[in-house]
Amino acid sequence: MLLRSLSGAWFTEERSKRHRSRSGSSLVHATIRHRKTKNRDVPLNVLFNGEREETSHSSNTSPEAERRLKDSKDDESEVLVESSDGRIKKSFKPKPAPRTKSPTAQVLNQRHNSTSSKESERRSNGHAEEPEDDFDGHNGESDSLSSSLTEPEPESSLKTSSSTGSLQSGYTLSGSMMSLFSSGDFGVVEVRGRIQFSLVYDTQKEELHVKVYRCEDIASARKNRSDPYVKAYLLPDKSSHSKKKTSVKKKTLNPIYDQTLRYKVRIGELRSRTLNLSVWHAEPLGRNVFLGEVEVSLGLWDWTCSQPLWQDLQPRVHVSPDSISSRGIIVLSIKFIPDGYEGGGLPLTGELHIWLREAQGLLSNKGGPIDSFVRSYILPDASRQSGQKTRMAKRSISPTYNHTMVYDGFHTSDLREACAELTVWQREGLKTHILGGIRLSCGTGQSYGEAVSWMDSTEEEVTVWTSMIENPNHWIDTSLPIRTNLAHRSD
């Protein structure tokens, strides 16, 4: 016995007994099952223990019982399960029966087919602004992080400043703002009917609630019927974060929705936003048909009214980008410190401080978040020494700059001959182009007795500049429209 143990003969005998009762096919199945667990970190002693238990079980089982056991295991998939005591145990899961689809698989197949049809629709639809989402499980109660600003908003109530009027005059276009970001034929059917909705701002959650109630007497898209739904954008954000949709109502010209679309947006940004509500007919295998839209300038909205209102649906009228007079709002503070005003002969010369806080509702040609920065000059000095700029604020419609620009060497008399030019720029790849800007000056059209084109400040810009001159060492807070009609100046 000792010689058998020392020579290793016992190992040869045990190894010969290991697969004595197995056929070739069962060995192949066992090998395949073990291959499934090759990526699992399993201790070797656990695997050997499992094989010994399986060997002893096979040796005590009749051939008929073993065949039934093998057939049952062929219908199962083997997995390793870790028990509470840290040991790895084998477990079997039944394989799904062939030729039978579970409800989940059918739903996934339907969604795949729906997605494929939508892809073909986007290729054939010349007037679709963006890919249409799947409507399965969509109830309209969706949230969006459309605001990328994290600083708290100091305003506690919804107000419209005097400068907002000019901004909204730029945003209140002769056509549809949405047409700036879309192209195609929107006149497939004649627009008619109206839509009922309400707007409420939740100051606690900083959310805009757009409740869509119903539509009445809308146009029929297919043989005296339509399958309408309502889509919303909080422009100028044309990204997927801004897009919200209601459910589709089948075969009706008077759909009832009673659904609320929610936007996460700061209260201070509302004045620079425009709500677009458009009605569409959902065509599963073809083009979605435009049935009309309404646009609401939130800076002019009466927020004391929370009752449902009716508005007539309008056709989408194309607007030329050159007709836009404003590209958003710039928020800043400005002050002038005369020389020696702080005592002790300081500052040595007069200092002009420009605190650029943020921009709101930047309107780019493509819509959506952009990379932007602000550049400043104190004219008539347009040299490189006079130029300053903020950091690049990335991927935001309402970027925060929080940058202070300081210019010295001023006398109070110089301020009436100078102009602070602030321009907002967008970066796309390696290129930059101007969106618009403001010019703070007395607006006289002259500088040191010479006629200049850059003394073209608006009434609001003149008011800010003169208030700064008349109130030395005091911050003058303002929000001004980023206008696009700055007169060209020669460098």
Short mmCIF file of C-alpha atoms in Angstrom, two decimals:
data_model
loop_
_atom_site.label_atom_id
_atom_site.label_comp_id
_atom_site.label_asym_id
_atom_site.label_seq_id
_atom_site.Cartn_x
_atom_site.Cartn_y
_atom_site.Cartn_z
CA MET A 1 0.00 0.00 0.00
CA LEU A 2 2.86 2.34 0.89
CA LEU A 3 4.60 1.49 -2.39
CA ARG A 4 1.36 2.22 -4.32
CA SER A 5 1.08 5.60 -2.65
CA LEU A 6 4.71 6.57 -3.17
CA SER A 7 4.85 5.44 -6.81
CA GLY A 8 1.73 7.40 -7.81
CA ALA A 9 -0.13 4.33 -9.02
CA TRP A 10 -3.19 5.41 -7.02
CA PHE A 11 -3.45 8.57 -9.15
CA THR A 12 -3.51 6.55 -12.40
CA GLU A 13 -6.27 4.30 -11.06
CA GLU A 14 -8.39 7.21 -9.81
CA ARG A 15 -7.97 9.05 -13.11
CA SER A 16 -9.16 5.99 -15.06
CA LYS A 17 -12.33 5.88 -12.94
CA ARG A 18 -13.07 9.57 -13.48
CA HIS A 19 -14.90 9.34 -16.83
CA ARG A 20 -15.52 5.60 -16.84
CA SER A 21 -19.33 5.88 -17.08
CA ARG A 22 -19.46 8.83 -19.54
CA SER A 23 -19.89 8.77 -23.28
CA GLY A 24 -17.99 11.02 -25.68
CA SER A 25 -20.93 13.41 -26.17
CA SER A 26 -21.37 13.96 -22.43
CA LEU A 27 -17.70 14.86 -22.13
CA VAL A 28 -18.10 17.45 -24.89
CA HIS A 29 -21.14 18.98 -23.15
CA ALA A 30 -19.26 19.15 -19.88
CA THR A 31 -16.36 20.87 -21.60
CA ILE A 32 -18.67 23.43 -23.20
CA ARG A 33 -20.32 24.17 -19.86
CA HIS A 34 -16.96 24.74 -18.21
CA ARG A 35 -15.91 27.10 -21.00
CA LYS A 36 -18.72 29.45 -20.03
CA THR A 37 -17.08 30.02 -16.66
CA LYS A 38 -13.55 30.64 -17.89
CA ASN A 39 -13.81 34.37 -17.15
CA ARG A 40 -14.95 33.79 -13.61
CA ASP A 41 -12.40 33.97 -10.81
CA VAL A 42 -13.13 30.60 -9.18
CA PRO A 43 -10.73 28.87 -6.73
CA LEU A 44 -9.21 25.65 -8.07
CA ASN A 45 -10.16 23.66 -4.98
CA VAL A 46 -13.81 24.52 -5.58
CA LEU A 47 -13.64 23.22 -9.15
CA PHE A 48 -11.91 19.98 -8.08
CA ASN A 49 -14.43 19.43 -5.29
CA GLY A 50 -17.24 19.87 -7.79
CA GLU A 51 -15.68 17.33 -10.14
CA ARG A 52 -15.24 14.78 -7.34
CA GLU A 53 -18.85 15.16 -6.30
CA GLU A 54 -19.96 14.75 -9.92
CA THR A 55 -17.73 11.66 -10.34
CA SER A 56 -19.08 9.96 -7.24
CA HIS A 57 -22.63 10.77 -8.31
CA SER A 58 -22.03 9.30 -11.77
CA SER A 59 -20.56 6.09 -10.37
CA ASN A 60 -23.66 5.45 -8.26
CA THR A 61 -26.19 6.22 -10.96
CA SER A 62 -27.68 3.78 -13.44
CA PRO A 63 -27.11 4.40 -17.18
CA GLU A 64 -30.82 5.17 -17.73
CA ALA A 65 -30.95 7.68 -14.87
CA GLU A 66 -27.73 9.26 -16.08
CA ARG A 67 -29.18 9.67 -19.57
CA ARG A 68 -32.27 11.43 -18.18
CA LEU A 69 -30.05 13.64 -16.04
CA LYS A 70 -27.92 14.51 -19.08
CA ASP A 71 -30.97 15.34 -21.18
CA SER A 72 -32.34 17.62 -18.47
CA LYS A 73 -29.01 19.41 -18.16
CA ASP A 74 -28.92 19.91 -21.92
CA ASP A 75 -32.03 22.07 -21.51
CA GLU A 76 -30.35 24.14 -18.84
CA SER A 77 -27.47 26.58 -18.69
CA GLU A 78 -24.94 26.24 -15.92
CA VAL A 79 -23.92 29.26 -13.83
CA LEU A 80 -21.78 29.66 -10.74
CA VAL A 81 -23.46 31.36 -7.80
CA GLU A 82 -21.66 32.69 -4.77
CA SER A 83 -23.38 31.76 -1.50
CA SER A 84 -23.50 33.82 1.68
CA ASP A 85 -20.59 31.89 3.19
CA GLY A 86 -18.33 32.80 0.27
CA ARG A 87 -18.43 29.44 -1.49
CA ILE A 88 -19.15 29.06 -5.19
CA LYS A 89 -22.10 26.82 -6.00
CA LYS A 90 -23.39 25.59 -9.32
CA SER A 91 -26.85 26.54 -10.41
CA PHE A 92 -28.86 25.81 -13.53
CA LYS A 93 -31.23 28.09 -15.38
CA PRO A 94 -33.80 26.70 -17.80
CA LYS A 95 -33.23 27.64 -21.43
CA PRO A 96 -36.14 29.41 -23.14
CA ALA A 97 -38.28 27.09 -25.21
CA PRO A 98 -37.63 27.37 -28.97
CA ARG A 99 -40.02 29.20 -31.36
CA THR A 100 -41.67 31.04 -28.47
CA LYS A 101 -41.12 34.75 -27.89
CA SER A 102 -41.57 36.22 -24.47
CA PRO A 103 -43.59 39.47 -24.13
CA THR A 104 -40.36 41.34 -23.40
CA ALA A 105 -38.73 40.02 -26.56
CA GLN A 106 -41.79 41.01 -28.59
CA VAL A 107 -41.69 44.54 -27.20
CA LEU A 108 -37.97 44.85 -27.93
CA ASN A 109 -38.58 43.58 -31.46
CA GLN A 110 -41.36 46.11 -31.95
CA ARG A 111 -39.10 48.90 -30.70
CA HIS A 112 -36.36 47.77 -33.04
CA ASN A 113 -38.77 47.81 -35.97
CA SER A 114 -40.07 51.21 -34.88
CA THR A 115 -36.54 52.57 -34.64
CA SER A 116 -35.75 51.22 -38.09
CA SER A 117 -38.85 52.85 -39.54
CA LYS A 118 -37.91 56.11 -37.86
CA GLU A 119 -34.45 55.94 -39.37
CA SER A 120 -35.95 55.47 -42.84
CA GLU A 121 -38.36 58.30 -42.07
CA ARG A 122 -35.53 60.66 -41.23
CA ARG A 123 -33.83 59.81 -44.50
CA SER A 124 -36.98 60.52 -46.50
CA ASN A 125 -38.45 63.38 -44.49
CA GLY A 126 -37.26 66.65 -45.91
CA HIS A 127 -38.97 68.80 -43.27
CA ALA A 128 -38.08 66.95 -40.06
CA GLU A 129 -35.95 69.19 -37.87
CA GLU A 130 -34.49 66.34 -35.79
CA PRO A 131 -34.86 62.57 -35.28
CA GLU A 132 -38.24 61.72 -33.78
CA ASP A 133 -38.14 59.72 -30.55
CA ASP A 134 -39.98 56.48 -29.86
CA PHE A 135 -43.33 56.99 -28.21
CA ASP A 136 -43.42 53.68 -26.33
CA GLY A 137 -43.82 54.38 -22.63
CA HIS A 138 -43.61 58.16 -23.06
CA ASN A 139 -46.05 59.96 -20.83
CA GLY A 140 -44.85 63.52 -21.28
CA GLU A 141 -43.88 63.89 -17.63
CA SER A 142 -40.22 64.39 -18.39
CA ASP A 143 -37.50 66.57 -16.94
CA SER A 144 -34.59 68.30 -18.56
CA LEU A 145 -31.39 69.90 -17.39
CA SER A 146 -31.45 72.64 -19.97
CA SER A 147 -29.64 75.10 -17.71
CA SER A 148 -25.90 74.64 -17.27
CA LEU A 149 -25.47 77.52 -14.80
CA THR A 150 -24.83 76.63 -11.19
CA GLU A 151 -24.73 80.04 -9.51
CA PRO A 152 -27.84 80.99 -7.52
CA GLU A 153 -30.08 83.55 -9.18
CA PRO A 154 -30.42 86.72 -7.05
CA GLU A 155 -33.82 87.55 -8.50
CA SER A 156 -36.76 86.40 -6.44
CA SER A 157 -39.60 87.32 -8.78
CA LEU A 158 -40.30 87.30 -12.49
CA LYS A 159 -39.76 90.79 -13.84
CA THR A 160 -39.12 92.30 -17.22
CA SER A 161 -36.51 95.06 -17.25
CA SER A 162 -36.49 97.96 -19.68
CA SER A 163 -33.71 96.33 -21.65
CA THR A 164 -35.75 93.18 -22.08
CA GLY A 165 -38.18 95.07 -24.23
CA SER A 166 -35.51 95.69 -26.80
CA LEU A 167 -34.37 92.10 -26.59
CA GLN A 168 -37.86 90.81 -27.14
CA SER A 169 -38.34 93.19 -30.03
CA GLY A 170 -35.41 91.32 -31.57
CA TYR A 171 -36.84 87.95 -30.60
CA THR A 172 -40.40 88.83 -31.65
CA LEU A 173 -39.71 88.02 -35.26
CA SER A 174 -41.87 88.45 -38.32
CA GLY A 175 -41.83 84.67 -38.65
CA SER A 176 -40.98 81.57 -36.64
CA MET A 177 -37.78 81.37 -34.59
CA MET A 178 -37.88 77.62 -35.10
CA SER A 179 -37.42 78.18 -38.83
CA LEU A 180 -33.87 79.38 -38.08
CA PHE A 181 -32.91 75.80 -37.13
CA SER A 182 -35.04 73.79 -39.58
CA SER A 183 -35.55 73.49 -43.30
CA GLY A 184 -38.01 71.80 -45.61
CA ASP A 185 -41.60 72.08 -46.75
CA PHE A 186 -43.99 72.73 -43.87
CA GLY A 187 -46.97 73.51 -46.08
CA VAL A 188 -48.11 69.93 -46.76
CA VAL A 189 -51.51 70.67 -45.15
CA GLU A 190 -53.25 73.97 -44.51
CA VAL A 191 -52.82 74.95 -40.88
CA ARG A 192 -55.95 75.51 -38.83
CA GLY A 193 -57.25 75.00 -35.30
CA ARG A 194 -55.99 76.08 -31.91
CA ILE A 195 -54.18 74.77 -28.83
CA GLN A 196 -54.89 75.21 -25.11
CA PHE A 197 -52.01 75.36 -22.62
CA SER A 198 -50.84 77.06 -19.42
CA LEU A 199 -47.45 78.18 -18.06
CA VAL A 200 -46.47 78.03 -14.38
CA TYR A 201 -43.02 78.59 -12.84
CA ASP A 202 -42.20 76.65 -9.67
CA THR A 203 -39.74 78.85 -7.75
CA GLN A 204 -38.97 76.13 -5.21
CA LYS A 205 -37.90 73.54 -7.78
CA GLU A 206 -36.77 76.13 -10.38
CA GLU A 207 -38.93 74.44 -12.99
CA LEU A 208 -41.09 75.72 -15.81
CA HIS A 209 -44.28 73.67 -16.13
CA VAL A 210 -45.88 73.69 -19.56
CA LYS A 211 -49.26 71.98 -19.35
CA VAL A 212 -50.78 71.00 -22.68
CA TYR A 213 -54.53 70.51 -22.32
CA ARG A 214 -55.98 69.95 -25.78
CA CYS A 215 -56.25 70.97 -29.40
CA GLU A 216 -59.40 71.77 -31.36
CA ASP A 217 -60.32 71.55 -35.04
CA ILE A 218 -56.79 70.79 -36.25
CA ALA A 219 -56.09 69.90 -39.88
CA SER A 220 -56.57 66.35 -41.13
CA ALA A 221 -53.40 64.74 -42.43
CA ARG A 222 -54.74 61.47 -43.82
CA LYS A 223 -58.31 60.94 -45.12
CA ASN A 224 -60.16 63.12 -42.61
CA ARG A 225 -58.09 61.92 -39.68
CA SER A 226 -54.88 62.75 -37.82
CA ASP A 227 -52.78 61.07 -35.14
CA PRO A 228 -51.57 64.26 -33.44
CA TYR A 229 -48.99 64.92 -30.75
CA VAL A 230 -47.47 68.14 -29.39
CA LYS A 231 -43.74 68.84 -29.37
CA ALA A 232 -42.10 71.60 -27.32
CA TYR A 233 -38.75 73.40 -27.42
CA LEU A 234 -37.40 76.06 -25.06
CA LEU A 235 -35.58 78.12 -27.66
CA PRO A 236 -32.93 79.06 -28.50
CA ASP A 237 -31.98 75.64 -27.13
CA LYS A 238 -32.63 73.25 -30.01
CA SER A 239 -30.80 70.31 -28.40
CA SER A 240 -32.34 67.04 -27.24
CA HIS A 241 -32.39 68.38 -23.66
CA SER A 242 -34.92 70.96 -24.75
CA LYS A 243 -37.19 68.67 -26.75
CA LYS A 244 -40.35 67.41 -25.01
CA LYS A 245 -43.32 65.57 -26.49
CA THR A 246 -46.76 64.46 -25.46
CA SER A 247 -48.25 61.08 -26.28
CA VAL A 248 -49.92 60.42 -29.65
CA LYS A 249 -53.72 60.50 -29.84
CA LYS A 250 -55.10 58.25 -32.56
CA LYS A 251 -57.68 59.23 -35.19
CA THR A 252 -58.90 62.53 -33.82
CA LEU A 253 -58.99 66.19 -34.79
CA ASN A 254 -59.74 67.27 -31.21
CA PRO A 255 -57.11 65.52 -29.08
CA ILE A 256 -57.08 65.79 -25.28
CA TYR A 257 -53.68 65.44 -23.60
CA ASP A 258 -53.68 66.92 -20.07
CA GLN A 259 -49.91 66.39 -19.85
CA THR A 260 -47.25 68.53 -18.20
CA LEU A 261 -43.82 69.10 -19.77
CA ARG A 262 -41.17 70.23 -17.29
CA TYR A 263 -38.04 72.31 -17.90
CA LYS A 264 -35.27 72.82 -15.35
CA VAL A 265 -34.38 76.47 -15.91
CA ARG A 266 -33.42 79.40 -13.71
CA ILE A 267 -35.91 82.19 -13.23
CA GLY A 268 -33.49 84.80 -14.60
CA GLU A 269 -33.17 82.94 -17.91
CA LEU A 270 -36.87 82.96 -18.75
CA ARG A 271 -36.81 86.48 -20.16
CA SER A 272 -34.38 85.38 -22.88
CA ARG A 273 -36.27 82.21 -23.85
CA THR A 274 -39.02 81.51 -26.36
CA LEU A 275 -41.38 78.55 -25.99
CA ASN A 276 -42.24 76.76 -29.23
CA LEU A 277 -45.25 74.40 -29.24
CA SER A 278 -45.84 72.57 -32.52
CA VAL A 279 -48.49 70.00 -33.45
CA TRP A 280 -47.56 67.03 -35.64
CA HIS A 281 -49.30 64.06 -37.19
CA ALA A 282 -47.39 60.86 -36.40
CA GLU A 283 -46.99 58.69 -39.48
CA PRO A 284 -45.41 55.32 -38.55
CA LEU A 285 -44.24 54.40 -42.05
CA GLY A 286 -43.84 57.81 -43.67
CA ARG A 287 -43.27 61.46 -43.00
CA ASN A 288 -44.60 63.17 -39.91
CA VAL A 289 -46.83 66.02 -41.02
CA PHE A 290 -46.61 69.53 -39.59
CA LEU A 291 -50.04 70.78 -38.40
CA GLY A 292 -49.16 74.18 -36.91
CA GLU A 293 -47.32 75.90 -34.08
CA VAL A 294 -47.35 78.75 -31.57
CA GLU A 295 -44.39 80.66 -30.12
CA VAL A 296 -44.42 82.48 -26.79
CA SER A 297 -41.78 85.05 -25.79
CA LEU A 298 -41.43 84.30 -22.08
CA GLY A 299 -39.96 87.73 -21.39
CA LEU A 300 -43.35 89.23 -22.30
CA TRP A 301 -45.50 86.58 -20.61
CA ASP A 302 -47.87 87.58 -17.79
CA TRP A 303 -46.75 85.22 -15.02
CA THR A 304 -49.62 86.21 -12.74
CA CYS A 305 -51.91 84.26 -15.07
CA SER A 306 -51.88 80.50 -14.51
CA GLN A 307 -55.20 79.71 -16.18
CA PRO A 308 -55.37 77.74 -19.46
CA LEU A 309 -55.28 79.95 -22.55
CA TRP A 310 -56.19 79.30 -26.17
CA GLN A 311 -53.94 80.32 -29.06
CA ASP A 312 -54.49 79.81 -32.76
CA LEU A 313 -52.03 77.54 -34.54
CA GLN A 314 -49.83 79.35 -37.05
CA PRO A 315 -47.93 78.18 -40.15
CA ARG A 316 -44.15 78.11 -39.98
CA VAL A 317 -42.85 81.21 -41.75
CA HIS A 318 -39.18 81.27 -42.65
CA VAL A 319 -37.04 83.98 -41.07
CA SER A 320 -33.71 85.13 -42.47
CA PRO A 321 -30.85 85.08 -39.94
CA ASP A 322 -29.89 88.56 -41.13
CA SER A 323 -33.19 89.93 -39.80
CA ILE A 324 -32.34 89.06 -36.17
CA SER A 325 -31.45 92.20 -34.23
CA SER A 326 -30.47 90.50 -30.95
CA ARG A 327 -28.61 87.31 -30.04
CA GLY A 328 -29.30 87.19 -26.31
CA ILE A 329 -28.70 89.21 -23.13
CA ILE A 330 -25.44 90.18 -21.46
CA VAL A 331 -25.45 90.81 -17.71
CA LEU A 332 -22.74 93.08 -16.31
CA SER A 333 -21.82 95.74 -13.76
CA ILE A 334 -19.65 98.77 -14.40
CA LYS A 335 -18.07 101.53 -12.29
CA PHE A 336 -15.50 104.34 -12.55
CA ILE A 337 -13.06 105.22 -9.75
CA PRO A 338 -11.57 108.72 -10.21
CA ASP A 339 -7.91 109.28 -9.37
CA GLY A 340 -7.33 109.81 -5.64
CA TYR A 341 -10.97 108.96 -4.84
CA GLU A 342 -10.06 106.19 -2.39
CA GLY A 343 -7.76 108.43 -0.30
CA GLY A 344 -4.01 108.51 0.05
CA GLY A 345 -3.67 109.56 -3.57
CA LEU A 346 -5.06 106.22 -4.78
CA PRO A 347 -5.70 105.25 -7.39
CA LEU A 348 -2.99 107.17 -9.19
CA THR A 349 -5.17 107.46 -12.29
CA GLY A 350 -8.83 106.93 -12.95
CA GLU A 351 -9.87 103.27 -13.27
CA LEU A 352 -12.73 101.76 -15.26
CA HIS A 353 -14.00 98.41 -13.92
CA ILE A 354 -16.21 96.17 -16.06
CA TRP A 355 -17.57 93.08 -14.31
CA LEU A 356 -18.90 90.64 -16.89
CA ARG A 357 -21.22 88.28 -15.03
CA GLU A 358 -22.99 86.12 -17.59
CA ALA A 359 -24.89 85.91 -20.85
CA GLN A 360 -28.40 84.55 -21.25
CA GLY A 361 -30.11 82.87 -24.17
CA LEU A 362 -27.27 83.02 -26.70
CA LEU A 363 -28.82 82.48 -30.11
CA SER A 364 -26.46 80.72 -32.52
CA ASN A 365 -27.18 79.83 -36.12
CA LYS A 366 -27.59 76.12 -35.34
CA GLY A 367 -29.24 76.42 -31.93
CA GLY A 368 -28.18 74.60 -28.77
CA PRO A 369 -25.21 75.06 -26.40
CA ILE A 370 -22.11 76.80 -27.72
CA ASP A 371 -18.55 77.70 -26.68
CA SER A 372 -18.36 81.45 -26.15
CA PHE A 373 -16.24 84.28 -24.73
CA VAL A 374 -16.42 88.08 -24.46
CA ARG A 375 -13.85 90.51 -25.84
CA SER A 376 -13.56 94.17 -24.78
CA TYR A 377 -11.95 97.33 -26.14
CA ILE A 378 -11.94 100.92 -24.89
CA LEU A 379 -12.27 102.95 -28.09
CA PRO A 380 -10.76 104.91 -29.74
CA ASP A 381 -7.87 102.68 -28.63
CA ALA A 382 -8.40 99.46 -30.61
CA SER A 383 -4.83 98.23 -30.19
CA ARG A 384 -3.89 94.85 -28.80
CA GLN A 385 -2.99 96.53 -25.48
CA SER A 386 -6.57 97.72 -25.13
CA GLY A 387 -8.11 94.34 -25.90
CA GLN A 388 -9.07 91.98 -23.10
CA LYS A 389 -11.20 88.84 -23.09
CA THR A 390 -12.82 86.41 -20.71
CA ARG A 391 -12.17 82.70 -20.43
CA MET A 392 -13.93 80.33 -22.81
CA ALA A 393 -17.28 79.16 -21.42
CA LYS A 394 -18.01 75.77 -22.97
CA ARG A 395 -21.27 74.15 -24.04
CA SER A 396 -23.78 76.61 -22.63
CA ILE A 397 -26.62 78.77 -23.88
CA SER A 398 -26.44 80.90 -20.72
CA PRO A 399 -22.73 80.91 -19.80
CA THR A 400 -21.25 82.36 -16.61
CA TYR A 401 -18.06 84.39 -17.15
CA ASN A 402 -17.56 86.16 -13.78
CA HIS A 403 -14.63 88.15 -15.13
CA THR A 404 -13.58 91.70 -14.23
CA MET A 405 -11.72 93.89 -16.70
CA VAL A 406 -9.83 96.92 -15.36
CA TYR A 407 -8.61 99.87 -17.46
CA ASP A 408 -6.55 102.69 -15.92
CA GLY A 409 -5.11 106.00 -17.08
CA PHE A 410 -8.49 107.74 -17.31
CA HIS A 411 -9.61 111.24 -16.43
CA THR A 412 -13.30 111.94 -15.95
CA SER A 413 -13.33 114.11 -19.08
CA ASP A 414 -12.04 111.15 -21.13
CA LEU A 415 -15.15 109.11 -20.44
CA ARG A 416 -17.34 111.39 -22.59
CA GLU A 417 -15.02 110.81 -25.55
CA ALA A 418 -14.50 107.06 -25.08
CA CYS A 419 -16.59 103.96 -25.72
CA ALA A 420 -16.50 100.56 -24.02
CA GLU A 421 -17.12 97.94 -26.71
CA LEU A 422 -18.05 94.44 -25.52
CA THR A 423 -18.56 91.72 -28.13
CA VAL A 424 -19.66 88.08 -27.67
CA TRP A 425 -17.88 85.47 -29.78
CA GLN A 426 -18.64 81.86 -30.60
CA ARG A 427 -15.97 79.25 -31.21
CA GLU A 428 -16.59 76.40 -33.64
CA GLY A 429 -13.59 74.14 -33.97
CA LEU A 430 -10.62 76.33 -34.84
CA LYS A 431 -12.75 79.23 -36.05
CA THR A 432 -14.42 82.05 -34.14
CA HIS A 433 -17.12 84.44 -35.27
CA ILE A 434 -18.97 87.29 -33.61
CA LEU A 435 -22.55 86.92 -32.39
CA GLY A 436 -23.08 90.56 -31.45
CA GLY A 437 -22.25 93.04 -28.75
CA ILE A 438 -22.90 96.33 -26.96
CA ARG A 439 -21.26 99.77 -26.94
CA LEU A 440 -21.34 101.87 -23.80
CA SER A 441 -20.76 105.55 -24.51
CA CYS A 442 -22.48 108.93 -24.65
CA GLY A 443 -23.62 108.14 -28.18
CA THR A 444 -22.71 111.51 -29.63
CA GLY A 445 -21.24 110.14 -32.86
CA GLN A 446 -18.04 112.08 -32.21
CA SER A 447 -14.80 111.50 -30.30
CA TYR A 448 -12.43 114.38 -29.60
CA GLY A 449 -14.14 116.45 -32.28
CA GLU A 450 -14.00 113.82 -35.03
CA ALA A 451 -16.95 111.89 -36.41
CA VAL A 452 -16.69 108.17 -35.65
CA SER A 453 -18.93 105.24 -36.52
CA TRP A 454 -18.54 103.43 -33.20
CA MET A 455 -20.28 106.12 -31.13
CA ASP A 456 -23.59 104.44 -32.04
CA SER A 457 -24.83 103.46 -28.57
CA THR A 458 -28.53 102.84 -28.06
CA GLU A 459 -30.58 104.84 -25.57
CA GLU A 460 -30.27 102.12 -22.96
CA GLU A 461 -26.50 101.87 -23.42
CA VAL A 462 -26.15 105.67 -23.11
CA THR A 463 -28.19 105.59 -19.89
CA VAL A 464 -25.83 103.02 -18.33
CA TRP A 465 -22.71 104.97 -19.32
CA THR A 466 -23.95 108.34 -18.08
CA SER A 467 -25.15 106.78 -14.81
CA MET A 468 -21.63 105.45 -14.25
CA ILE A 469 -20.13 108.92 -14.85
CA GLU A 470 -22.61 110.60 -12.52
CA ASN A 471 -22.14 108.01 -9.74
CA PRO A 472 -18.38 107.50 -9.27
CA ASN A 473 -17.16 104.47 -7.31
CA HIS A 474 -20.61 102.83 -7.49
CA TRP A 475 -21.47 99.68 -9.40
CA ILE A 476 -24.11 100.18 -12.07
CA ASP A 477 -25.90 96.86 -12.71
CA THR A 478 -27.52 96.26 -16.07
CA SER A 479 -28.78 93.67 -18.54
CA LEU A 480 -28.53 94.66 -22.19
CA PRO A 481 -29.44 92.96 -25.47
CA ILE A 482 -26.56 91.60 -27.52
CA ARG A 483 -27.33 93.46 -30.73
CA THR A 484 -26.19 92.49 -34.18
CA ASN A 485 -26.30 95.95 -35.79
CA LEU A 486 -23.03 97.31 -34.44
CA ALA A 487 -21.67 99.83 -36.93
CA HIS A 488 -18.49 98.70 -38.62
CA ARG A 489 -15.32 100.37 -37.38
CA SER A 490 -11.89 100.43 -38.93
CA ASP A 491 -9.01 99.18 -36.78
#
